Short mmCIF file of C-alpha atoms and ligand atoms in Angstrom, two decimals:
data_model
loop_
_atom_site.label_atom_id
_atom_site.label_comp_id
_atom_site.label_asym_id
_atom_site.label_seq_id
_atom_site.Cartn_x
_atom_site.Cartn_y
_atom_site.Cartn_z
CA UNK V 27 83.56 47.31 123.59
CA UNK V 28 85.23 47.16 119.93
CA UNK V 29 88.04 45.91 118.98
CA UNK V 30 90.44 48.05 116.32
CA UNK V 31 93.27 46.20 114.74
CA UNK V 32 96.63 47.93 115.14
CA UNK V 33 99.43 47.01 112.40
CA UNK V 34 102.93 48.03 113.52
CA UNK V 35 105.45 48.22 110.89
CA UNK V 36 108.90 48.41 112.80
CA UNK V 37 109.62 47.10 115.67
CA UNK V 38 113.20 49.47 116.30
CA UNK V 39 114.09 51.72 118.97
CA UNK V 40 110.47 53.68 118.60
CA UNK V 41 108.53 50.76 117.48
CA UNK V 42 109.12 48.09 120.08
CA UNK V 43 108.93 51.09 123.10
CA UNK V 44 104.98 51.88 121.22
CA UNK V 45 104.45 47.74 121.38
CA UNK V 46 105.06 47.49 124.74
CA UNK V 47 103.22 50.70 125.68
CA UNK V 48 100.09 48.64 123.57
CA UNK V 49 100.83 46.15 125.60
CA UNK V 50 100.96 47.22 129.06
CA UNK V 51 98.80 49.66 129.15
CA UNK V 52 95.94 48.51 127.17
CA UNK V 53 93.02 49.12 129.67
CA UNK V 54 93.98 52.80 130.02
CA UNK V 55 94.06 53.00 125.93
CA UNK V 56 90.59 51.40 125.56
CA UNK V 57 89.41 53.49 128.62
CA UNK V 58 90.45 56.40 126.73
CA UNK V 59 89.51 55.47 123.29
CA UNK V 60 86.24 53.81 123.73
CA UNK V 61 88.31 50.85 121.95
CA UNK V 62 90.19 48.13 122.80
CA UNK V 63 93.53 48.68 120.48
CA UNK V 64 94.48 45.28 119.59
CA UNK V 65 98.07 44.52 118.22
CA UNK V 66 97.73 41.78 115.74
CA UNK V 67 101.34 42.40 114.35
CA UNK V 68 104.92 44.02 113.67
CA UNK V 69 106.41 43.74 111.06
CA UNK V 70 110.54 43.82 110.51
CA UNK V 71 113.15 42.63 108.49
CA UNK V 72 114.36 39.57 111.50
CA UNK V 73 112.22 38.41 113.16
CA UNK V 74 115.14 36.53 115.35
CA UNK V 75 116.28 40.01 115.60
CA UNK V 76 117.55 41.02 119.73
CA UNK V 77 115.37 43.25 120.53
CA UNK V 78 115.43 45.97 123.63
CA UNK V 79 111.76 45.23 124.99
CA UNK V 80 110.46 41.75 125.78
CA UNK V 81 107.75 41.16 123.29
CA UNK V 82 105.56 37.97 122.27
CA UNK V 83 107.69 36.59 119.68
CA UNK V 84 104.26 35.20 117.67
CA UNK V 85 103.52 38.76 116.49
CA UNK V 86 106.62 39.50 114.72
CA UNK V 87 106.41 39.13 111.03
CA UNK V 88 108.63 39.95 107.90
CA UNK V 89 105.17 40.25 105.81
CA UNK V 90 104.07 43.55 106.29
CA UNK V 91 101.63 43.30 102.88
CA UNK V 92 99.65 40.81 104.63
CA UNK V 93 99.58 42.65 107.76
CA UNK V 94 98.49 46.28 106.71
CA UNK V 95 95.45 44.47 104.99
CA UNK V 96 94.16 43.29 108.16
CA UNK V 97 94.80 46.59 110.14
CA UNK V 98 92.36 49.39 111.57
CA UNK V 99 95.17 51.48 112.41
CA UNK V 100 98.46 50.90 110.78
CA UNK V 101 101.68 52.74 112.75
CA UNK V 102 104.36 52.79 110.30
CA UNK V 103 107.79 53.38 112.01
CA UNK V 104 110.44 51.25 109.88
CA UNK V 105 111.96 54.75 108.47
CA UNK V 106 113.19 55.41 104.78
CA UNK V 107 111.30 55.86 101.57
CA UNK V 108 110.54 52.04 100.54
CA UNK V 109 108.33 50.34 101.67
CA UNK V 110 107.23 52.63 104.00
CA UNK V 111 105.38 54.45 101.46
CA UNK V 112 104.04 51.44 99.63
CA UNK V 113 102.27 50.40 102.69
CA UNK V 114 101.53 53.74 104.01
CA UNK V 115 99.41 54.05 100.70
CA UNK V 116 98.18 50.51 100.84
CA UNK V 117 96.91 50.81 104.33
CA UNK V 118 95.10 54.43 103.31
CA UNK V 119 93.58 52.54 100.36
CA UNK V 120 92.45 50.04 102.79
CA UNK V 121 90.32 52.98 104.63
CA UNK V 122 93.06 52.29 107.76
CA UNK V 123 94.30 55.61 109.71
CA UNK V 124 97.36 56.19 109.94
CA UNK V 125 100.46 57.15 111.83
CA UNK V 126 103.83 57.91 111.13
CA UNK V 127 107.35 58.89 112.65
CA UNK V 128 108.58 59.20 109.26
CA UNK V 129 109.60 63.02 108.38
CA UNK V 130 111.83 62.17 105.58
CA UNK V 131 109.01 60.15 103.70
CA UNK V 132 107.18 63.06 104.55
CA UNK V 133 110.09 65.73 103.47
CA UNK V 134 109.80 63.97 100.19
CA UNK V 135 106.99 62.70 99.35
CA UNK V 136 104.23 64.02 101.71
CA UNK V 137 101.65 65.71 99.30
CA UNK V 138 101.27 62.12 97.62
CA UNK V 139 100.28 60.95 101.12
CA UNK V 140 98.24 63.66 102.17
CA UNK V 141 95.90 63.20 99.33
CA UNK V 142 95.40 59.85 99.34
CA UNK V 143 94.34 60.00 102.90
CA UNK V 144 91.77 62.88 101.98
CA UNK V 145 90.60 60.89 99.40
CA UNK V 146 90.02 57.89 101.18
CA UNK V 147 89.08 60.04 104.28
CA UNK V 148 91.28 58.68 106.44
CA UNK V 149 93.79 59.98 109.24
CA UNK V 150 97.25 60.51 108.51
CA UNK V 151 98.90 62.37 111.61
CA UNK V 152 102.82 61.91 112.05
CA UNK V 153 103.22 63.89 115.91
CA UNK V 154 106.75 61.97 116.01
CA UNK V 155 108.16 63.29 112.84
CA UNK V 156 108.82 66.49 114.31
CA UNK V 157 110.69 67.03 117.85
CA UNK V 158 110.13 63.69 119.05
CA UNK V 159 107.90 63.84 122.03
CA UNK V 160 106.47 67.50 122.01
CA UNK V 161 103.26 67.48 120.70
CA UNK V 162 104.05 70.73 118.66
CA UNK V 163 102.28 69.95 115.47
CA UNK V 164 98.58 68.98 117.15
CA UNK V 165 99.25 72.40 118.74
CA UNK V 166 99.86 74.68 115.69
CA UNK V 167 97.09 72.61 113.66
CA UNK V 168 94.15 72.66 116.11
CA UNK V 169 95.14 75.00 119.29
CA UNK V 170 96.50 77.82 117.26
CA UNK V 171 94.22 77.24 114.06
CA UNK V 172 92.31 80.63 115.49
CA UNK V 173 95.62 82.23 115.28
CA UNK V 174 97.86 83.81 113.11
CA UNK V 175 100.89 82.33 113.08
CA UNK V 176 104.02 84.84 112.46
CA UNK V 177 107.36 82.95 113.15
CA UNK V 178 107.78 79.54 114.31
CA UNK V 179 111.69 78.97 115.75
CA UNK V 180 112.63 75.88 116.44
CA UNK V 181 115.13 73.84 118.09
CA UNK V 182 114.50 70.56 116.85
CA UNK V 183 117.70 68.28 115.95
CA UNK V 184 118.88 67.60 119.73
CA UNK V 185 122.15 65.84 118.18
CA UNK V 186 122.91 69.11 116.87
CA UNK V 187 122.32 71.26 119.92
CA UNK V 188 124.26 68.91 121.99
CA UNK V 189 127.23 69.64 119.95
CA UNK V 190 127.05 73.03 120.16
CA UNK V 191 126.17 73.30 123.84
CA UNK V 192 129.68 71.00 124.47
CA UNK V 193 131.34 73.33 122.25
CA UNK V 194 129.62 76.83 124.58
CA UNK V 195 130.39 75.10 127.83
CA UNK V 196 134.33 73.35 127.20
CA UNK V 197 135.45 75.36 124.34
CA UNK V 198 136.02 72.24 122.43
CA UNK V 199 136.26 72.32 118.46
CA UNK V 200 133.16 70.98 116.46
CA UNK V 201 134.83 67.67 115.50
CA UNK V 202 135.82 66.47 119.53
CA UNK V 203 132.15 67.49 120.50
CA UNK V 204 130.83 65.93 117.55
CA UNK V 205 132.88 62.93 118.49
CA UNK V 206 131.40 63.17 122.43
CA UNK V 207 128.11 62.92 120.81
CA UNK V 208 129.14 59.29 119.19
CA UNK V 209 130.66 58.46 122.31
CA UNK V 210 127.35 59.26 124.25
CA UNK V 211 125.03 58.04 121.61
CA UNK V 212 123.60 61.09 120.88
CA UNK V 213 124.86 60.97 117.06
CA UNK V 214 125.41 58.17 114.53
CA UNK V 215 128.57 56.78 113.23
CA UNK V 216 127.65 58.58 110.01
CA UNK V 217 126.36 62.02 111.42
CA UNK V 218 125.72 63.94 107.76
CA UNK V 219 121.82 63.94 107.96
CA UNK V 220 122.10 65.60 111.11
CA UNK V 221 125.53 68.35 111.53
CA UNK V 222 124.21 69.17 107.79
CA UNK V 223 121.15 70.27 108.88
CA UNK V 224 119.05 68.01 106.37
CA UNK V 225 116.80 66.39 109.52
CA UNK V 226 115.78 69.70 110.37
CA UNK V 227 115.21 70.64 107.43
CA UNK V 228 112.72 67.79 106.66
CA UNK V 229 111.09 69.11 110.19
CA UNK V 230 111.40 72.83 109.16
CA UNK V 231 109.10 72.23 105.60
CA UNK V 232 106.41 69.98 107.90
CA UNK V 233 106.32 73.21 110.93
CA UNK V 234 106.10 75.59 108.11
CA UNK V 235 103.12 73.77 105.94
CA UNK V 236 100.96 73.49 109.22
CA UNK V 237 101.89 77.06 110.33
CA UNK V 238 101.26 79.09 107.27
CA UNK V 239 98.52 76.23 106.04
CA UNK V 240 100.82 75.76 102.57
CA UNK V 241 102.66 73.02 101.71
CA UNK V 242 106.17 73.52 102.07
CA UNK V 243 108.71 70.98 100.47
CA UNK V 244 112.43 69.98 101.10
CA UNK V 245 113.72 72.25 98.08
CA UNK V 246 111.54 75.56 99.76
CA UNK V 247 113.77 75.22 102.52
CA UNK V 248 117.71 76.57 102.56
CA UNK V 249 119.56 74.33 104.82
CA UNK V 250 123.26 75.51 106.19
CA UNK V 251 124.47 72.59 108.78
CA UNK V 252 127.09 73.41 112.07
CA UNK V 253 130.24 71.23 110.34
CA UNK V 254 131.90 74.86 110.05
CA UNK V 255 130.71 76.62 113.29
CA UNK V 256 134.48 76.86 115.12
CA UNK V 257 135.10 77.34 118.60
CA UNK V 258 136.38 80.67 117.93
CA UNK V 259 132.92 81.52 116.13
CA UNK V 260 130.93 80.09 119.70
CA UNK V 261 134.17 82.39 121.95
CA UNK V 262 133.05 85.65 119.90
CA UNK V 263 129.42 84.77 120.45
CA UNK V 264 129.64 83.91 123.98
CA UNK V 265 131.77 87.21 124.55
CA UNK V 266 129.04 89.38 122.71
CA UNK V 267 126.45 87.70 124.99
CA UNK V 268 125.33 85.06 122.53
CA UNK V 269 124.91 81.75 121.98
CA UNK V 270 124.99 79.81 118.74
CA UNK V 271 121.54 77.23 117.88
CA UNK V 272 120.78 75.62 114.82
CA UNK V 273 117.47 76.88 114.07
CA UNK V 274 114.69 75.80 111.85
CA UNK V 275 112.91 78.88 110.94
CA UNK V 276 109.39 79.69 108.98
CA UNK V 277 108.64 83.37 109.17
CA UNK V 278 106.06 85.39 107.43
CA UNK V 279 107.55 88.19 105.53
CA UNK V 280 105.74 91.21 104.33
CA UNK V 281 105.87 93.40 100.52
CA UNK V 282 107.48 95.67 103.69
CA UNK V 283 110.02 93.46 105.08
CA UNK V 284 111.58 91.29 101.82
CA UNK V 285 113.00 92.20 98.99
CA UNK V 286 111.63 88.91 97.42
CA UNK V 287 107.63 89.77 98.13
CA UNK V 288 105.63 88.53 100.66
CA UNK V 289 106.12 85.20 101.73
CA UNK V 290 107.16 82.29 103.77
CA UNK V 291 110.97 82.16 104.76
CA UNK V 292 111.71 78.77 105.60
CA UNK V 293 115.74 78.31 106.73
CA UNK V 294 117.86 75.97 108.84
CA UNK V 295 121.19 77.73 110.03
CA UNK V 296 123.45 78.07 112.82
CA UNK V 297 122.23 81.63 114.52
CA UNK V 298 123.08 83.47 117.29
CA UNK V 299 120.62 84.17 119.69
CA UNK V 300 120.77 86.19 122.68
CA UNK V 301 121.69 84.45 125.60
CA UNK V 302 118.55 85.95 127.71
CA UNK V 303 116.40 84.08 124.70
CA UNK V 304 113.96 81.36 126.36
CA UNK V 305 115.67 79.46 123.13
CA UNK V 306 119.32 79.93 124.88
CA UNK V 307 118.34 77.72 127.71
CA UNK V 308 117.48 75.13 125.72
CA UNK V 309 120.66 72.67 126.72
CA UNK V 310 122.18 69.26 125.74
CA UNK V 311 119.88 66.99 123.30
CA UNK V 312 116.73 69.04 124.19
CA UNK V 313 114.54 70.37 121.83
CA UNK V 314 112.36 73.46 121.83
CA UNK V 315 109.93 75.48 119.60
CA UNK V 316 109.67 78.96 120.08
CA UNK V 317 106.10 80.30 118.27
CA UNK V 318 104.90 83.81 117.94
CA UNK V 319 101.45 84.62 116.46
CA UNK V 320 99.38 87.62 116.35
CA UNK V 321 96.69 87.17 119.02
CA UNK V 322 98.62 84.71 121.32
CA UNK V 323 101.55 86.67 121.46
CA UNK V 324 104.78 84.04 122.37
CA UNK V 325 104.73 80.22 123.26
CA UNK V 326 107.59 77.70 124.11
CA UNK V 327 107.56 74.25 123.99
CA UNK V 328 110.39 72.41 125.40
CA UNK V 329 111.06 68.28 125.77
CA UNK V 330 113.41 65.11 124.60
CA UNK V 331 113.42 65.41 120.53
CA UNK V 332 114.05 61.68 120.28
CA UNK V 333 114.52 58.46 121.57
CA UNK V 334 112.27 55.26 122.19
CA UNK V 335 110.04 56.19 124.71
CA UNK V 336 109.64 60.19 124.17
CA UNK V 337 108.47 59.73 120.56
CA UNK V 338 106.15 56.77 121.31
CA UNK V 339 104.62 58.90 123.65
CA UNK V 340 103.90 61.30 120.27
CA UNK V 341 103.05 58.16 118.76
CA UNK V 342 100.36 56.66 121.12
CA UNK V 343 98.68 60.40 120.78
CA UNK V 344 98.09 60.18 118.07
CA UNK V 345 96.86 56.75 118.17
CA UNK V 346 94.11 57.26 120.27
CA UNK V 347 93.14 60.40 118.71
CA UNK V 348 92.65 58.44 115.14
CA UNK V 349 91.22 55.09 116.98
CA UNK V 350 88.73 57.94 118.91
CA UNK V 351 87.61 59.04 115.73
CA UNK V 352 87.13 55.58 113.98
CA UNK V 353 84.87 55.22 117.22
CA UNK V 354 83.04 58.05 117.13
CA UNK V 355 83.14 59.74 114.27
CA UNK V 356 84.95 62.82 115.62
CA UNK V 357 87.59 64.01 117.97
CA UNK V 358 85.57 62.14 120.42
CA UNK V 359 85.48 62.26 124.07
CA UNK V 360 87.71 65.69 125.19
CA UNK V 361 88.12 64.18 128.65
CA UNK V 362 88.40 60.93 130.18
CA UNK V 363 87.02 60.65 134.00
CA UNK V 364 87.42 56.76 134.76
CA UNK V 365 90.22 57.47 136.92
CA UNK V 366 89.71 57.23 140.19
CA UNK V 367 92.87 58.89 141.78
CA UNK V 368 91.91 60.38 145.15
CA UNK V 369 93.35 63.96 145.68
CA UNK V 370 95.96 63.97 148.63
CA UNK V 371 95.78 66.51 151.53
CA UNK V 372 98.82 68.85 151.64
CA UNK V 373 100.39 67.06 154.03
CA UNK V 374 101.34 64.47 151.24
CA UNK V 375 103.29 66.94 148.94
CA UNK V 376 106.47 66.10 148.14
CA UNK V 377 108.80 68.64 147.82
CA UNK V 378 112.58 70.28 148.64
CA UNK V 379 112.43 73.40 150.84
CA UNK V 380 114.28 76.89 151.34
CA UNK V 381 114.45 77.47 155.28
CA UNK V 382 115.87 80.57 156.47
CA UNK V 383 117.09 80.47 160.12
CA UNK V 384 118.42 83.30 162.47
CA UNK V 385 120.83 81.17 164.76
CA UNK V 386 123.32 82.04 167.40
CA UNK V 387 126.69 82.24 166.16
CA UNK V 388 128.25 79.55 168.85
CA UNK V 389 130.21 76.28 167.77
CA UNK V 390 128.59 73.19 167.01
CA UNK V 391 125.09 74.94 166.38
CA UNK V 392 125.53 74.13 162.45
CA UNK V 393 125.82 69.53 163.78
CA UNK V 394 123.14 70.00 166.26
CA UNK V 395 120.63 71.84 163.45
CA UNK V 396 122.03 69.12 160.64
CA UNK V 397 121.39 66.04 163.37
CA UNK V 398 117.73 67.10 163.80
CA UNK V 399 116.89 67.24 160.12
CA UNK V 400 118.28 63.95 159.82
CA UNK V 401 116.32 62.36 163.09
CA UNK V 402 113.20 63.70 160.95
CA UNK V 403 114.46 61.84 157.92
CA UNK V 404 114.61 65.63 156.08
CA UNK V 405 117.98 65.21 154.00
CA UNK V 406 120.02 68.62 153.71
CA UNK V 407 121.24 69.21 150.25
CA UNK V 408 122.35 72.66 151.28
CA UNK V 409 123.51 74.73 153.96
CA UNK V 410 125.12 78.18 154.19
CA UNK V 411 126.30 80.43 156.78
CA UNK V 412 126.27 83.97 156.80
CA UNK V 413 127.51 86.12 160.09
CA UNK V 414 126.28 89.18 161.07
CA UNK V 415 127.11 91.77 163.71
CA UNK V 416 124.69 94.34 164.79
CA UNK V 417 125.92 97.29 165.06
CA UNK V 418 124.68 98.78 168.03
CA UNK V 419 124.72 96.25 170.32
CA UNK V 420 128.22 94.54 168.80
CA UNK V 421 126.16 90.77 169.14
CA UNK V 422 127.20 88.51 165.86
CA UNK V 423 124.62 86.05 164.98
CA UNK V 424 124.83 83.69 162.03
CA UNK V 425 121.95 83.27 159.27
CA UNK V 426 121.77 80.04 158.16
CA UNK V 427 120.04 79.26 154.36
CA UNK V 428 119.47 75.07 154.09
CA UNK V 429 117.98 73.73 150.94
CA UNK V 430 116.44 69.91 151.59
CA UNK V 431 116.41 66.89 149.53
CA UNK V 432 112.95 66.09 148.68
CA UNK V 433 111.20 65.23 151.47
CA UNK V 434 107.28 65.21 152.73
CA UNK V 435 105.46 68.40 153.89
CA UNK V 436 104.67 66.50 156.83
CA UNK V 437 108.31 65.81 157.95
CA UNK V 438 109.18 68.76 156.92
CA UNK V 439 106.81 71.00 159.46
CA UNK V 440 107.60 68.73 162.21
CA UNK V 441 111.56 69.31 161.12
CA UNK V 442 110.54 72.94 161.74
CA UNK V 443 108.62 72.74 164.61
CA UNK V 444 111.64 70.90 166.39
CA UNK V 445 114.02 73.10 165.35
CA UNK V 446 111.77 76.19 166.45
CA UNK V 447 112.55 74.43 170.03
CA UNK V 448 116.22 74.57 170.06
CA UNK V 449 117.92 76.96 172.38
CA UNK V 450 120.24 78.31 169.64
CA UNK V 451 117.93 79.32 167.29
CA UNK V 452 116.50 83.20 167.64
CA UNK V 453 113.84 82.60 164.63
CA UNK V 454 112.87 80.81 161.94
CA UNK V 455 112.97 83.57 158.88
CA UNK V 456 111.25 81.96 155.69
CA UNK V 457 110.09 78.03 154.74
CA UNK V 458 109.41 77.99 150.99
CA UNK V 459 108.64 75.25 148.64
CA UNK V 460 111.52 74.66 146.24
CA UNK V 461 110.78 73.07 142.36
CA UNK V 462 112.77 72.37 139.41
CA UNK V 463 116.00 71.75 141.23
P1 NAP X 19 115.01 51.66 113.86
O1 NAP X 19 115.43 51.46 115.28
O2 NAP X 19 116.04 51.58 112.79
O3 NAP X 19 113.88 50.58 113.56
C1 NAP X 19 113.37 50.32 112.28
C2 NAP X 19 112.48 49.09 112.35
O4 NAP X 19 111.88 48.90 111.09
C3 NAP X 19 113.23 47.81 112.69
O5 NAP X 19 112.46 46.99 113.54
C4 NAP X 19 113.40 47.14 111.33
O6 NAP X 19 113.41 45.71 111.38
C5 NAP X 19 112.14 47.59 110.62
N1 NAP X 19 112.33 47.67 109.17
C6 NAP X 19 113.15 48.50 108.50
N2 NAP X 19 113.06 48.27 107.17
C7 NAP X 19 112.16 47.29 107.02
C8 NAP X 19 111.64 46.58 105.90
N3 NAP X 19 112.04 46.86 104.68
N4 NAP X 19 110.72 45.62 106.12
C9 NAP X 19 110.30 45.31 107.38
N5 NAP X 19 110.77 45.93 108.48
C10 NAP X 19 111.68 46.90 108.29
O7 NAP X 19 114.26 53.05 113.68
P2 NAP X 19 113.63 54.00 114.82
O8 NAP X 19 114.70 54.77 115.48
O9 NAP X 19 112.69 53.19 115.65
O10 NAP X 19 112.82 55.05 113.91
C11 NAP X 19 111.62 54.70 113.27
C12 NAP X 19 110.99 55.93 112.60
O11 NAP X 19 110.70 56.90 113.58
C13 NAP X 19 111.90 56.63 111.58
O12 NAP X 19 111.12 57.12 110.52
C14 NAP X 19 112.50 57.78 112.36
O13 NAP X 19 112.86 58.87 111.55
C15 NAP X 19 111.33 58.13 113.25
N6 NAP X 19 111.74 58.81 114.48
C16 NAP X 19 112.64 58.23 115.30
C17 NAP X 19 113.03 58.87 116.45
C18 NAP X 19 114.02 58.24 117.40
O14 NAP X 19 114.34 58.84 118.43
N7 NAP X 19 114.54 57.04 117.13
C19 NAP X 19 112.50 60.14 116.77
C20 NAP X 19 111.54 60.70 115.91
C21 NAP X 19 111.17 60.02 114.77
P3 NAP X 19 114.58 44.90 112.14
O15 NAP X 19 114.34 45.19 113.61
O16 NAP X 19 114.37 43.49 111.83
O17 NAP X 19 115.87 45.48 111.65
#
C-alpha cells in the first residue's frame, strides 16, 4: 500500500485532537483511503509546550518550512494570517493538497489561495472553517451542485447563540450571559471577533461563494454583532412568540424583490425568528444551517460548531477525500466494505421504552410494579399515575405511563411478560420504543 506524507501545522486544541485521530486510527484511514496517511510532523511555536493529547514528542517541530516541503498532504491549523498563508502557498506550490480550519485566512485572502491551488491542481478544501463539525460545505458544493440554491441561514457562531439562549431562558442582560460564556469556556477573555459578529461573517462570505458559485469577500458582507441585543429586546420577542439568533444569511434576490437589482444578500444580524422555526431549537453552543433551494425544497443541518474533536472530525474528511484522490485520481472509492460488523438480531437493541399499563387502583401496586422492573435490571426513569372511574360500574382503576432508562429489548420483553403475570394488572396498553431523550 502507499504511503502519503501528512504535514500538520498546529498542534492546538484542533490540531493535536486530528494527530491523535492519525494516530489511533490509522488502519481505518488507510482502509478507507487506499493509503497509509503517515504523520511525519507538527509544527508549533514550543515544542515543550503542555499539550492536551499524549503525542510522540519526536514529531513536534518549530520548522514548519522544512516540513511542508516534505508533505503529501499538508493540514494547516495554526490560525491567523502569517505564516499560515506562506506555507499554505508553499505547500500548493509543492503540488501538496491541502486542508485548512482557517476561515479568517480564507475571509481575507481566499481568492489568492484558490488560484494557486487550481493552478497547481491541487486540493484546497477547508470543511472546518465553517460550523466546526457539520460537513455543510461538501454538501452545498457536491450534493446540492444539481440544485439551485435560494437562501442559506445559518447558525454558525455557537459562542454567540449560547449567549442569547442564557439570555431567552434566565432573562439575564447580554453582559452576565456573555460573562457565563467565559465562565463555561464557551467565549474568550477577549470576545470581539465573536459578540461582533466578525467570525460569522468570515463563515457567511465562504457559505455564500459555494452557494451562489461567486466569490464573496469579507467587505460583501454587512455584519451587526449581539453587544446591543437587551433583555428587554429577547422579553418583547419571546412575548410575540420569537426568539432572537444571530444569523448569517446569503439570499438570492430578484429585479422583483430588491431595490438594489438582483443579487446576493449576504448579512450577519441578530433576527427574530419564529419560535416554531427548526432554527429556534437550535440551543446552547449548537450550530445549525438552514438551506432552501429550488428542487430540494428545505434542509437542516445541526451539530457542535467547534471544539477539538468536532472540527477534526471535518478535518479528517476532508483528509481522506484529498489523500483518495492523490490515490486514485478521483473522488475514489464511494464506499468502503472492509468492515466486518455483524448485524445484531433485535433482541440486542438498546433502547428506553413508553409502557402503558391499566392497573388496579389498590396500595402498594405502584412498589410491587417498580420492584419487578428492577429484578429485570429495566431502570424506571418515569412513572405516572392517572385514576379513572368508570362511570357505569363506579370501579376506579389507575393508568400507569413508565418511561425506562435505556435498557435491552430483551430485558425489556421479559420485564413485560412478568408484569403481564401480576394479579394487579388488568392490561398492558402500549410498549413503544423511546429515542432522543
Ligand atoms: P490553537 O489551539 O490556538 O492552536 C494553534 C496551534 O498552532 C498551536 O499548536 C501553536 O503552537 C501553533 N502555531 C501558532 N502560530 C504558529 C507559528 N507562527 N508557527 C508555528 N506554530 C504556530 O488553535 P485551534 O483552536 O486549534 O484552531 C486552529 C485553526 O482551526 C484556526 O484557524 C481556527 O480558526 C480553526 N478552527 C478552530 C475551531 C475550534 O473549535 N478550536 C473550530 C473551527 C475552526 P503552540 O502550541 O506551540 O502554541
Amino acid at each position: 500500500m502507499r504511503t502519503l506524507k501528512v504535514a500538520l501545522l498546529g498542534g492546538g486544541n484542533v490540531g493535536a485532537q486530528v494527530a491523535r485521530i492519525l494516530i489511533e486510527d490509522g488502519d481505518a484511514l488507510a482502509a478507507r483511503t487506499g493509503a497509509r496517511l503517515q504523520l511525519i510532523g507538527i509544527a508549533v511555536r514550543n515544542v515543550n509546550a503542555g499539550r492536551d493529547v499524549e503525542l510522540p514528542q519526536e514529531l513536534f517541530t518549530t520548522d514548519a518550512e522544512t516540513l511542508v516541503k516534505d508533505a503529501d498532504l499538508v493540514i494547516e491549523l495554526m490560525g491567523g494570517i502569517e505564516p499560515a498563508r506562506t506555507l499554505i502557498l508553499s505547500a500548493l506550490r509543492n503540488g501538496a493538497c491541502v486542508v485548512t480550519g482557517n476561515k479568517a485566512l480564507l475571509a481575507q485572502d481566499g481568492p489568492t489561495l484558490y488560484e494557486e491551488a487550481d493552478r497547481a491542481g491541487v486540493q484546497l478544501s477547508y470543511e472546518a472553517a465553517v460550523a466546526g463539525a457539520i460537513p455543510i460545505l461538501r454538501l452545498i458544493r457536491d450534493s446540492l451542485a444539481g440544485d439551485r440554491i435560494t437562501r442559506v441561514l445559518g447558525i454558525v457562531n455557537g459562542t454567540t447563540n449560547f449567549i442569547l439562549d442564557q439570555m431567552d431562558s434566565t432573562g439575564a442582560q447580554f453582559a452576565d450571559a456573555l460573562a457565563e460564556a467565559q465562565r463555561l469556556g464557551y467565549a474568550e477573555a477577549d470576545p470581539t471577533a465573536d459578540v461582533e459578529g466578525h467570525d460569522a461573517a468570515a463563515k457567511a462570505a465562504i457559505l455564500a461563494s459555494l452557494s451562489f458559485h461567486t466569490r464573496f469577500a469579507l467587505e460583501n458582507v454587512h455584519c451587526e454583532g449581539i453587544s446591543s441585543v437587551s433583555a428587554a429586546d429577547i422579553a418583547a420577542a419571546k412575548d410575540a412568540g420569537f426568539v432572537i439568533k444571530l444569523l448569517a444569511i446569503a439570499e438570492k434576490l430578484s429585479d422583483a424583490d430588491s431595490d438594489g437589482g438582483a443579487g446576493v444578500s449576504v448579512r450577519v444580524h441578530p433576527t427574530l425568528l419564529p419560535r416554531e422555526h427548526p432554527l429556534a431549537a437550535v440551543r446552547g453552543a449548537f450550530n445549525a444551517v438552514f438551506i432552501e433551494a429550488e428542487n430540494a425544497g428545505e434542509l437542516m443541518f445541526y451539530g457542535q460548531g467547534a471544539g477539538g474533536t468536532p472540527t477534526a472530525s471535518a478535518v479528517l474528511g476532508d483528509l481522506v477525500s484529498a489523500a483518495r484522490r492523490l490515490v486514485l485520481g478521483g473522488p475514489g472509492r464511494t464506499e468502503t466494505t472492509t468492515g466486518h460488523v455483524p448485524a445484531l438480531p433485535i433482541d440486542a437493541a438498546i433502547t428506553s421504552y413508553y409502557i402503558g399499563l391499566d392497573v388496579a387502583d389498590q396500595p402498594g401496586v405502584l412498589a410491587r410494579i417498580a420492584q419487578l422492573f428492577a429484578e429485570h435490571g429495566v431502570s424506571i426513569e418515569i412513572m405516572r399515575q392517572t385514576i379513572h372511574r368508570d362511570a357505569e360500574s363506579n370501579v376506579e382503576s389507575a393508568e400507569l405511563r413508565i418511561v425506562t432508562h435505556r435498557a435491552s429489548e430483551a430485558a425489556l420483553a421479559a420485564t413485560v411478560e412478568a408484569v403481564k403475570g401480576l394479579d394487579v394488572i388488568n392490561s398492558v396498553t402500549s410498549v413503544l420504543r423511546v429515542e432522543g431523550v
